[in-house]
Amino acid sequence: MAMYDVIIKNGTIVTADSTFQGDIAIKDGKMTKVVTNKPLENDAAEIIDAEGLHVLPGLIDPHVHFNEPGRTEWEGLETGSKSLAAGGATTFFDMPLNSTPPVIDKENLNAKKELAAEKSVVNANFWGGLVPGNVDQLKDMHDRGVIGFKAFMPPSGIEDFDNADDETIFTGMQEIASLGSRLAVHAESPVICEQLAKEKQRQGKTSARDFAESRPIISEIDAVKHLISYAEATGCKLHIVHASSRKVVKIVKDAQERGVDVTVETCPHYLALTVKDLEEQGGIAKCMPPLRDSDEVEDLWNAVLQGEINVIGSDHSPAPADMKQVTDNYFEGWGGISGAQSTLNILLTEGYFKRGLTLQHLVQLASANPAKLFGLTSKGTIAAGFDADITLVDLNENFELKKEDLFYRHQHSPYVGKTYQGAVKTTIVNGAIVFDNGDITAG
């Protein structure tokens, strides 16, 4: 019998701290050896020659909407997780709201966990929801392993997942602080967004830019300031999701410097797309907060490069094509971008190749930081004793993303037709190859 299950040889290994040539030995789902100075003997059931490839920790996507049960026709745990595997991700955190019923109590959480165990080809974790009336349910969900809790300040768009009023947020934060957990919030001012949207539509202004202007950056800033004051008062750990502007990030940075435990996440679409894409592609590129102008994209990249962003999450929020149709009224149509499969491609193309983002910093944002922030102590790096969650990437390969390349249930994305540099060749989850040279090999 072979000593190891898999050996990865001759690769350029990248962690958040270093880059080096080496071999990796995998046994029973764990990396048992990572060597740099003496090649491992070929004593394994499978040998992967990674010469010419970069070997990264699998991405951890902290923000996806897979919608199952209840809205599997939008996306499901099987198709969603296969998409992640094709994009080099090995772990996801699923948001609580798009399932029917949503994950707002232990029973609904248990149902989702059972489905994930059956259908997901990558590691699954789950957020619990904070909504009016369920603060007494948070401990049970925490005890059953939710990664944290999620609340919406504006309406979520989902009928059975209500947005949280101030009292719910404050009392929820008190409870979450007592649990030692973290609250993630969709931070836009409901008053600003609602009133501006009403005024725009009253005036017959319904273009892509009108929609974007109805959810301005100041709405995010106002909401984040509000949340930080509650976090300071309650001692609750706070996570701001999908920040669309460095101006929002600055508010978080200022709070961090005075000792508030608050972190911030942005998304690939705010680093790769602009309002012009929304104008040209219609509802496929609609999201909330909306896409911003090119100067905001560049400033947000500066925030990334300066270490002001803690994590990157795709905010993969799919819907059937008929729900994404927009004619002349951009206030209609589902707001959510399908993008989980393209996160690494965007970070490589727009970050590493175009703007000098180092591979080590990329790993920090997309693997190491999410693992550390959410307590995944055996994930996020390449080292002996850690889970064998690994992606192999060819940085020399260019490709145009085609619709048929997507593993989503609905093969549409604003990234289709764009050219990327750096292709995922193999994805390994807990020591098993789940994606290899364009094909899913598990599930």
GROMACS .gro file of C-alpha atoms in nm:
model
  443
    1MET     CA    1   0.000   0.000   0.000
    2ALA     CA    2   0.125   0.347  -0.090
    3MET     CA    3   0.237   0.573   0.193
    4TYR     CA    4   0.026   0.867   0.067
    5ASP     CA    5  -0.298   0.912  -0.122
    6VAL     CA    6  -0.171   1.197  -0.338
    7ILE     CA    7   0.159   1.372  -0.394
    8ILE     CA    8   0.174   1.708  -0.571
    9LYS     CA    9   0.524   1.757  -0.710
   10ASN     CA   10   0.728   2.041  -0.857
   11GLY     CA   11   0.474   2.317  -0.800
   12THR     CA   12   0.524   2.681  -0.703
   13ILE     CA   13   0.348   2.688  -0.366
   14VAL     CA   14   0.191   3.015  -0.252
   15THR     CA   15   0.075   3.101   0.099
   16ALA     CA   16  -0.009   3.434   0.258
   17ASP     CA   17   0.347   3.453   0.388
   18SER     CA   18   0.573   3.301   0.122
   19THR     CA   19   0.620   3.154  -0.226
   20PHE     CA   20   0.845   2.853  -0.280
   21GLN     CA   21   0.906   2.545  -0.492
   22GLY     CA   22   0.798   2.227  -0.321
   23ASP     CA   23   0.607   1.902  -0.294
   24ILE     CA   24   0.294   1.822  -0.094
   25ALA     CA   25   0.197   1.482   0.044
   26ILE     CA   26  -0.170   1.415   0.121
   27LYS     CA   27  -0.313   1.137   0.337
   28ASP     CA   28  -0.670   1.095   0.465
   29GLY     CA   29  -0.771   1.442   0.351
   30LYS     CA   30  -0.484   1.622   0.521
   31MET     CA   31  -0.152   1.759   0.405
   32THR     CA   32   0.097   1.547   0.596
   33LYS     CA   33   0.417   1.688   0.446
   34VAL     CA   34   0.513   2.007   0.265
   35VAL     CA   35   0.878   1.992   0.163
   36THR     CA   36   1.096   2.249  -0.008
   37ASN     CA   37   1.449   2.115  -0.018
   38LYS     CA   38   1.416   1.742  -0.086
   39PRO     CA   39   1.162   1.605  -0.337
   40LEU     CA   40   0.925   1.343  -0.205
   41GLU     CA   41   0.956   0.990  -0.334
   42ASN     CA   42   0.672   0.886  -0.562
   43ASP     CA   43   0.510   0.671  -0.294
   44ALA     CA   44   0.143   0.763  -0.349
   45ALA     CA   45  -0.166   0.624  -0.514
   46GLU     CA   46  -0.172   0.932  -0.737
   47ILE     CA   47   0.105   1.165  -0.845
   48ILE     CA   48   0.023   1.513  -0.975
   49ASP     CA   49   0.305   1.685  -1.159
   50ALA     CA   50   0.253   2.057  -1.098
   51GLU     CA   51   0.559   2.175  -1.288
   52GLY     CA   52   0.482   2.516  -1.437
   53LEU     CA   53   0.177   2.558  -1.213
   54HIS     CA   54   0.113   2.764  -0.902
   55VAL     CA   55  -0.031   2.576  -0.604
   56LEU     CA   56  -0.262   2.788  -0.388
   57PRO     CA   57  -0.482   2.717  -0.088
   58GLY     CA   58  -0.838   2.666  -0.208
   59LEU     CA   59  -1.039   2.986  -0.206
   60ILE     CA   60  -1.289   3.037   0.075
   61ASP     CA   61  -1.592   3.225  -0.056
   62PRO     CA   62  -1.765   3.380   0.247
   63HIS     CA   63  -2.066   3.510   0.056
   64VAL     CA   64  -2.283   3.301  -0.176
   65HIS     CA   65  -2.656   3.253  -0.227
   66PHE     CA   66  -2.732   2.895  -0.329
   67ASN     CA   67  -3.107   2.920  -0.255
   68GLU     CA   68  -3.174   2.556  -0.170
   69PRO     CA   69  -3.423   2.438  -0.048
   70GLY     CA   70  -3.718   2.619  -0.197
   71ARG     CA   71  -3.557   2.815  -0.479
   72THR     CA   72  -3.340   2.548  -0.636
   73GLU     CA   73  -3.458   2.667  -0.978
   74TRP     CA   74  -3.248   2.981  -0.915
   75GLU     CA   75  -2.937   2.788  -0.814
   76GLY     CA   76  -2.870   2.479  -0.605
   77LEU     CA   77  -2.603   2.339  -0.379
   78GLU     CA   78  -2.488   2.099  -0.651
   79THR     CA   79  -2.455   2.349  -0.936
   80GLY     CA   80  -2.332   2.626  -0.710
   81SER     CA   81  -2.063   2.415  -0.548
   82LYS     CA   82  -1.948   2.278  -0.884
   83SER     CA   83  -1.910   2.636  -1.006
   84LEU     CA   84  -1.695   2.717  -0.707
   85ALA     CA   85  -1.478   2.411  -0.766
   86ALA     CA   86  -1.427   2.515  -1.128
   87GLY     CA   87  -1.313   2.854  -1.001
   88GLY     CA   88  -1.064   2.715  -0.750
   89ALA     CA   89  -1.280   2.754  -0.440
   90THR     CA   90  -1.298   2.474  -0.186
   91THR     CA   91  -1.520   2.623   0.087
   92PHE     CA   92  -1.827   2.848   0.088
   93PHE     CA   93  -2.046   3.027   0.341
   94ASP     CA   94  -2.408   3.026   0.223
   95MET     CA   95  -2.628   3.322   0.308
   96PRO     CA   96  -2.954   3.252   0.494
   97LEU     CA   97  -3.216   3.446   0.302
   98ASN     CA   98  -3.281   3.297  -0.041
   99SER     CA   99  -3.386   2.953   0.081
  100THR     CA  100  -3.752   2.886   0.146
  101PRO     CA  101  -3.781   2.866   0.436
  102PRO     CA  102  -3.483   3.089   0.519
  103VAL     CA  103  -3.222   2.991   0.777
  104ILE     CA  104  -3.366   3.180   1.073
  105ASP     CA  105  -3.399   2.889   1.316
  106LYS     CA  106  -3.229   2.558   1.395
  107GLU     CA  107  -3.478   2.343   1.201
  108ASN     CA  108  -3.418   2.526   0.874
  109LEU     CA  109  -3.042   2.521   0.935
  110ASN     CA  110  -3.048   2.145   0.991
  111ALA     CA  111  -3.241   2.092   0.667
  112LYS     CA  112  -2.989   2.293   0.468
  113LYS     CA  113  -2.692   2.115   0.625
  114GLU     CA  114  -2.840   1.777   0.532
  115LEU     CA  115  -2.884   1.888   0.170
  116ALA     CA  116  -2.529   2.020   0.153
  117ALA     CA  117  -2.388   1.694   0.287
  118GLU     CA  118  -2.567   1.516   0.005
  119LYS     CA  119  -2.507   1.755  -0.284
  120SER     CA  120  -2.210   1.986  -0.236
  121VAL     CA  121  -1.873   1.893  -0.390
  122VAL     CA  122  -1.689   2.148  -0.172
  123ASN     CA  123  -1.694   2.232   0.200
  124ALA     CA  124  -2.016   2.398   0.314
  125ASN     CA  125  -2.071   2.647   0.595
  126PHE     CA  126  -2.380   2.852   0.670
  127TRP     CA  127  -2.479   3.194   0.797
  128GLY     CA  128  -2.780   3.224   1.024
  129GLY     CA  129  -3.028   3.505   0.968
  130LEU     CA  130  -3.110   3.791   1.204
  131VAL     CA  131  -3.465   3.913   1.141
  132PRO     CA  132  -3.731   4.079   1.356
  133GLY     CA  133  -3.860   3.831   1.612
  134ASN     CA  134  -3.587   3.566   1.603
  135VAL     CA  135  -3.324   3.693   1.847
  136ASP     CA  136  -3.416   3.404   2.076
  137GLN     CA  137  -3.325   3.159   1.796
  138LEU     CA  138  -2.966   3.281   1.751
  139LYS     CA  139  -2.808   3.069   2.024
  140ASP     CA  140  -2.955   2.746   1.887
  141MET     CA  141  -2.817   2.825   1.540
  142HIS     CA  142  -2.481   2.920   1.689
  143ASP     CA  143  -2.469   2.593   1.882
  144ARG     CA  144  -2.535   2.408   1.556
  145GLY     CA  145  -2.237   2.567   1.387
  146VAL     CA  146  -2.338   2.873   1.187
  147ILE     CA  147  -2.035   3.072   1.079
  148GLY     CA  148  -2.200   3.396   1.193
  149PHE     CA  149  -2.522   3.590   1.140
  150LYS     CA  150  -2.653   3.808   0.857
  151ALA     CA  151  -2.895   4.100   0.864
  152PHE     CA  152  -3.031   4.341   0.604
  153MET     CA  153  -3.087   4.709   0.670
  154PRO     CA  154  -3.284   4.771   0.347
  155PRO     CA  155  -3.549   4.521   0.228
  156SER     CA  156  -3.382   4.197   0.116
  157GLY     CA  157  -3.616   4.133  -0.175
  158ILE     CA  158  -3.717   3.803  -0.013
  159GLU     CA  159  -4.066   3.805   0.134
  160ASP     CA  160  -3.992   3.575   0.429
  161PHE     CA  161  -3.661   3.738   0.526
  162ASP     CA  162  -3.751   4.078   0.669
  163ASN     CA  163  -3.501   4.357   0.700
  164ALA     CA  164  -3.392   4.432   1.055
  165ASP     CA  165  -3.506   4.749   1.231
  166ASP     CA  166  -3.277   4.930   1.475
  167GLU     CA  167  -3.408   4.746   1.779
  168THR     CA  168  -3.356   4.407   1.613
  169ILE     CA  169  -3.002   4.498   1.511
  170PHE     CA  170  -2.912   4.629   1.857
  171THR     CA  171  -3.063   4.343   2.058
  172GLY     CA  172  -2.930   4.096   1.803
  173MET     CA  173  -2.582   4.240   1.844
  174GLN     CA  174  -2.608   4.204   2.220
  175GLU     CA  175  -2.695   3.836   2.183
  176ILE     CA  176  -2.433   3.774   1.913
  177ALA     CA  177  -2.168   3.940   2.129
  178SER     CA  178  -2.256   3.709   2.417
  179LEU     CA  179  -2.207   3.412   2.182
  180GLY     CA  180  -1.869   3.539   2.063
  181SER     CA  181  -1.997   3.533   1.706
  182ARG     CA  182  -2.005   3.796   1.431
  183LEU     CA  183  -2.281   3.989   1.254
  184ALA     CA  184  -2.254   4.054   0.881
  185VAL     CA  185  -2.477   4.330   0.747
  186HIS     CA  186  -2.600   4.448   0.411
  187ALA     CA  187  -2.534   4.813   0.486
  188GLU     CA  188  -2.737   5.062   0.287
  189SER     CA  189  -2.965   5.324   0.441
  190PRO     CA  190  -3.323   5.213   0.377
  191VAL     CA  191  -3.448   5.569   0.407
  192ILE     CA  192  -3.201   5.716   0.157
  193CYS     CA  193  -3.249   5.436  -0.094
  194GLU     CA  194  -3.628   5.424  -0.068
  195GLN     CA  195  -3.680   5.799  -0.095
  196LEU     CA  196  -3.436   5.846  -0.383
  197ALA     CA  197  -3.587   5.551  -0.572
  198LYS     CA  198  -3.938   5.691  -0.530
  199GLU     CA  199  -3.829   6.033  -0.653
  200LYS     CA  200  -3.643   5.895  -0.954
  201GLN     CA  201  -3.940   5.686  -1.062
  202ARG     CA  202  -4.185   5.969  -0.999
  203GLN     CA  203  -3.983   6.175  -1.245
  204GLY     CA  204  -3.971   5.889  -1.496
  205LYS     CA  205  -3.594   5.851  -1.450
  206THR     CA  206  -3.537   5.476  -1.471
  207SER     CA  207  -3.207   5.433  -1.658
  208ALA     CA  208  -2.911   5.231  -1.535
  209ARG     CA  209  -2.746   5.545  -1.403
  210ASP     CA  210  -3.069   5.657  -1.235
  211PHE     CA  211  -3.083   5.323  -1.054
  212ALA     CA  212  -2.720   5.355  -0.945
  213GLU     CA  213  -2.777   5.712  -0.827
  214SER     CA  214  -3.077   5.599  -0.619
  215ARG     CA  215  -2.840   5.386  -0.407
  216PRO     CA  216  -2.547   5.627  -0.365
  217ILE     CA  217  -2.224   5.568  -0.177
  218ILE     CA  218  -2.341   5.804   0.098
  219SER     CA  219  -2.618   5.551   0.171
  220GLU     CA  220  -2.353   5.289   0.250
  221ILE     CA  221  -2.150   5.537   0.455
  222ASP     CA  222  -2.453   5.639   0.660
  223ALA     CA  223  -2.545   5.277   0.729
  224VAL     CA  224  -2.192   5.170   0.821
  225LYS     CA  225  -2.150   5.458   1.065
  226HIS     CA  226  -2.480   5.361   1.226
  227LEU     CA  227  -2.376   4.997   1.259
  228ILE     CA  228  -2.034   5.079   1.401
  229SER     CA  229  -2.192   5.286   1.676
  230TYR     CA  230  -2.406   4.986   1.772
  231ALA     CA  231  -2.103   4.756   1.758
  232GLU     CA  232  -1.914   4.989   1.992
  233ALA     CA  233  -2.207   5.001   2.232
  234THR     CA  234  -2.263   4.623   2.238
  235GLY     CA  235  -1.912   4.487   2.185
  236CYS     CA  236  -2.039   4.282   1.891
  237LYS     CA  237  -1.798   4.179   1.616
  238LEU     CA  238  -1.919   4.335   1.290
  239HIS     CA  239  -1.858   4.243   0.927
  240ILE     CA  240  -1.955   4.485   0.649
  241VAL     CA  241  -2.029   4.297   0.328
  242HIS     CA  242  -1.997   4.406  -0.037
  243ALA     CA  243  -1.852   4.754   0.016
  244SER     CA  244  -1.862   4.923  -0.324
  245SER     CA  245  -1.632   5.217  -0.255
  246ARG     CA  246  -1.311   5.303  -0.073
  247LYS     CA  247  -1.507   5.580   0.097
  248VAL     CA  248  -1.700   5.307   0.279
  249VAL     CA  249  -1.380   5.117   0.356
  250LYS     CA  250  -1.231   5.431   0.513
  251ILE     CA  251  -1.512   5.443   0.771
  252VAL     CA  252  -1.431   5.085   0.868
  253LYS     CA  253  -1.058   5.156   0.874
  254ASP     CA  254  -1.108   5.452   1.108
  255ALA     CA  255  -1.313   5.236   1.344
  256GLN     CA  256  -1.053   4.960   1.338
  257GLU     CA  257  -0.785   5.210   1.436
  258ARG     CA  258  -0.978   5.304   1.747
  259GLY     CA  259  -1.020   4.942   1.847
  260VAL     CA  260  -1.359   4.839   1.709
  261ASP     CA  261  -1.373   4.475   1.595
  262VAL     CA  262  -1.512   4.546   1.249
  263THR     CA  263  -1.404   4.399   0.915
  264VAL     CA  264  -1.493   4.473   0.554
  265GLU     CA  265  -1.548   4.266   0.243
  266THR     CA  266  -1.570   4.370  -0.118
  267CYS     CA  267  -1.663   4.172  -0.429
  268PRO     CA  268  -1.502   4.100  -0.766
  269HIS     CA  269  -1.775   4.289  -0.953
  270TYR     CA  270  -1.686   4.614  -0.776
  271LEU     CA  271  -1.326   4.558  -0.886
  272ALA     CA  272  -1.400   4.464  -1.248
  273LEU     CA  273  -1.726   4.625  -1.363
  274THR     CA  274  -1.870   4.977  -1.380
  275VAL     CA  275  -2.203   5.148  -1.439
  276LYS     CA  276  -2.117   5.129  -1.809
  277ASP     CA  277  -2.139   4.749  -1.784
  278LEU     CA  278  -2.482   4.786  -1.629
  279GLU     CA  279  -2.589   5.012  -1.915
  280GLU     CA  280  -2.453   4.773  -2.178
  281GLN     CA  281  -2.549   4.437  -2.026
  282GLY     CA  282  -2.875   4.523  -1.855
  283GLY     CA  283  -3.005   4.317  -1.566
  284ILE     CA  284  -2.721   4.062  -1.587
  285ALA     CA  285  -2.499   4.328  -1.423
  286LYS     CA  286  -2.754   4.461  -1.173
  287CYS     CA  287  -2.668   4.430  -0.803
  288MET     CA  288  -2.711   4.611  -0.472
  289PRO     CA  289  -2.519   4.819  -0.387
  290PRO     CA  290  -2.494   4.905  -0.757
  291LEU     CA  291  -2.186   4.916  -0.974
  292ARG     CA  292  -1.993   5.243  -0.955
  293ASP     CA  293  -1.791   5.453  -1.201
  294SER     CA  294  -1.437   5.370  -1.312
  295ASP     CA  295  -1.272   5.616  -1.072
  296GLU     CA  296  -1.438   5.436  -0.781
  297VAL     CA  297  -1.315   5.102  -0.916
  298GLU     CA  298  -0.957   5.228  -0.923
  299ASP     CA  299  -0.986   5.378  -0.576
  300LEU     CA  300  -1.126   5.051  -0.443
  301TRP     CA  301  -0.830   4.869  -0.595
  302ASN     CA  302  -0.605   5.111  -0.408
  303ALA     CA  303  -0.782   5.006  -0.088
  304VAL     CA  304  -0.713   4.642  -0.173
  305LEU     CA  305  -0.347   4.706  -0.251
  306GLN     CA  306  -0.301   4.907   0.069
  307GLY     CA  307  -0.437   4.625   0.283
  308GLU     CA  308  -0.757   4.804   0.380
  309ILE     CA  309  -0.987   4.521   0.264
  310ASN     CA  310  -1.009   4.212   0.485
  311VAL     CA  311  -1.171   3.956   0.255
  312ILE     CA  312  -1.311   3.910  -0.095
  313GLY     CA  313  -1.649   3.740  -0.139
  314SER     CA  314  -1.830   3.678  -0.466
  315ASP     CA  315  -2.181   3.765  -0.343
  316HIS     CA  316  -2.296   3.510  -0.600
  317SER     CA  317  -2.669   3.586  -0.619
  318PRO     CA  318  -2.816   3.405  -0.920
  319ALA     CA  319  -3.165   3.407  -1.067
  320PRO     CA  320  -3.333   3.268  -1.379
  321ALA     CA  321  -3.284   3.473  -1.694
  322ASP     CA  322  -3.642   3.599  -1.703
  323MET     CA  323  -3.592   3.757  -1.360
  324LYS     CA  324  -3.283   3.943  -1.484
  325GLN     CA  325  -3.456   4.103  -1.780
  326VAL     CA  326  -3.453   4.483  -1.782
  327THR     CA  327  -3.605   4.691  -2.061
  328ASP     CA  328  -3.619   5.064  -1.992
  329ASN     CA  329  -3.677   5.049  -1.615
  330TYR     CA  330  -3.370   4.945  -1.416
  331PHE     CA  331  -3.570   4.949  -1.094
  332GLU     CA  332  -3.725   4.624  -1.218
  333GLY     CA  333  -3.546   4.290  -1.233
  334TRP     CA  334  -3.364   4.087  -0.969
  335GLY     CA  335  -3.050   4.246  -0.829
  336GLY     CA  336  -2.773   3.993  -0.802
  337ILE     CA  337  -2.467   3.892  -1.004
  338SER     CA  338  -2.366   3.538  -1.094
  339GLY     CA  339  -1.991   3.536  -1.037
  340ALA     CA  340  -1.871   3.266  -0.795
  341GLN     CA  341  -1.682   3.080  -1.067
  342SER     CA  342  -1.480   3.387  -1.170
  343THR     CA  343  -1.344   3.531  -0.843
  344LEU     CA  344  -0.991   3.396  -0.883
  345ASN     CA  345  -0.980   3.483  -1.253
  346ILE     CA  346  -1.068   3.845  -1.174
  347LEU     CA  347  -0.821   3.875  -0.888
  348LEU     CA  348  -0.547   3.739  -1.111
  349THR     CA  349  -0.631   3.936  -1.425
  350GLU     CA  350  -0.735   4.268  -1.274
  351GLY     CA  351  -0.517   4.244  -0.964
  352TYR     CA  352  -0.201   4.042  -1.015
  353PHE     CA  353  -0.139   4.110  -1.383
  354LYS     CA  354  -0.280   4.463  -1.420
  355ARG     CA  355  -0.222   4.629  -1.082
  356GLY     CA  356   0.056   4.444  -0.903
  357LEU     CA  357  -0.144   4.255  -0.641
  358THR     CA  358   0.100   3.995  -0.513
  359LEU     CA  359  -0.001   3.631  -0.510
  360GLN     CA  360   0.063   3.621  -0.137
  361HIS     CA  361  -0.176   3.911  -0.081
  362LEU     CA  362  -0.432   3.741  -0.306
  363VAL     CA  363  -0.411   3.427  -0.091
  364GLN     CA  364  -0.448   3.639   0.221
  365LEU     CA  365  -0.767   3.801   0.092
  366ALA     CA  366  -0.931   3.494  -0.054
  367SER     CA  367  -0.812   3.210   0.171
  368ALA     CA  368  -0.611   3.293   0.483
  369ASN     CA  369  -0.816   3.586   0.613
  370PRO     CA  370  -1.159   3.421   0.574
  371ALA     CA  371  -1.026   3.112   0.754
  372LYS     CA  372  -0.881   3.317   1.039
  373LEU     CA  373  -1.174   3.557   1.067
  374PHE     CA  374  -1.436   3.282   1.090
  375GLY     CA  375  -1.242   3.027   1.294
  376LEU     CA  376  -1.162   2.766   1.028
  377THR     CA  377  -0.843   2.663   1.201
  378SER     CA  378  -0.753   2.382   0.959
  379LYS     CA  379  -0.800   2.579   0.639
  380GLY     CA  380  -0.661   2.877   0.450
  381THR     CA  381  -0.298   2.780   0.398
  382ILE     CA  382  -0.068   2.510   0.267
  383ALA     CA  383   0.111   2.345   0.558
  384ALA     CA  384   0.141   2.005   0.722
  385GLY     CA  385  -0.161   1.924   0.937
  386PHE     CA  386  -0.403   2.141   0.741
  387ASP     CA  387  -0.693   2.018   0.529
  388ALA     CA  388  -0.587   1.933   0.174
  389ASP     CA  389  -0.794   2.207   0.007
  390ILE     CA  390  -0.581   2.313  -0.289
  391THR     CA  391  -0.609   2.471  -0.632
  392LEU     CA  392  -0.356   2.443  -0.914
  393VAL     CA  393  -0.340   2.740  -1.150
  394ASP     CA  394  -0.164   2.799  -1.482
  395LEU     CA  395  -0.072   3.169  -1.483
  396ASN     CA  396   0.045   3.146  -1.844
  397GLU     CA  397  -0.292   3.041  -1.985
  398ASN     CA  398  -0.530   3.299  -2.132
  399PHE     CA  399  -0.892   3.216  -2.206
  400GLU     CA  400  -1.218   3.380  -2.303
  401LEU     CA  401  -1.502   3.290  -2.068
  402LYS     CA  402  -1.784   3.131  -2.265
  403LYS     CA  403  -2.136   3.062  -2.152
  404GLU     CA  404  -2.083   2.688  -2.188
  405ASP     CA  405  -1.789   2.706  -1.946
  406LEU     CA  406  -2.018   2.799  -1.658
  407PHE     CA  407  -2.144   2.536  -1.417
  408TYR     CA  408  -2.423   2.761  -1.284
  409ARG     CA  409  -2.779   2.640  -1.319
  410HIS     CA  410  -2.835   2.944  -1.540
  411GLN     CA  411  -2.539   3.008  -1.768
  412HIS     CA  412  -2.532   3.385  -1.764
  413SER     CA  413  -2.283   3.623  -1.607
  414PRO     CA  414  -2.150   3.972  -1.681
  415TYR     CA  415  -1.805   3.813  -1.717
  416VAL     CA  416  -1.898   3.602  -2.021
  417GLY     CA  417  -1.708   3.716  -2.330
  418LYS     CA  418  -1.423   3.868  -2.132
  419THR     CA  419  -1.065   3.740  -2.153
  420TYR     CA  420  -0.875   3.631  -1.843
  421GLN     CA  421  -0.518   3.537  -1.768
  422GLY     CA  422  -0.463   3.255  -1.523
  423ALA     CA  423  -0.668   2.936  -1.553
  424VAL     CA  424  -0.770   2.693  -1.280
  425LYS     CA  425  -0.649   2.347  -1.380
  426THR     CA  426  -0.724   2.130  -1.075
  427THR     CA  427  -0.918   2.175  -0.752
  428ILE     CA  428  -0.869   1.939  -0.458
  429VAL     CA  429  -1.111   1.927  -0.162
  430ASN     CA  430  -1.014   1.733   0.149
  431GLY     CA  431  -0.758   1.543  -0.055
  432ALA     CA  432  -0.994   1.445  -0.339
  433ILE     CA  433  -0.979   1.590  -0.690
  434VAL     CA  434  -1.319   1.748  -0.763
  435PHE     CA  435  -1.230   1.951  -1.073
  436ASP     CA  436  -0.967   1.868  -1.332
  437ASN     CA  437  -0.897   2.029  -1.670
  438GLY     CA  438  -1.249   2.156  -1.726
  439ASP     CA  439  -1.443   1.864  -1.582
  440ILE     CA  440  -1.609   1.800  -1.247
  441THR     CA  441  -1.483   1.470  -1.114
  442ALA     CA  442  -1.698   1.442  -0.800
  443GLY     CA  443  -2.067   1.438  -0.719
   0.00000   0.00000   0.00000
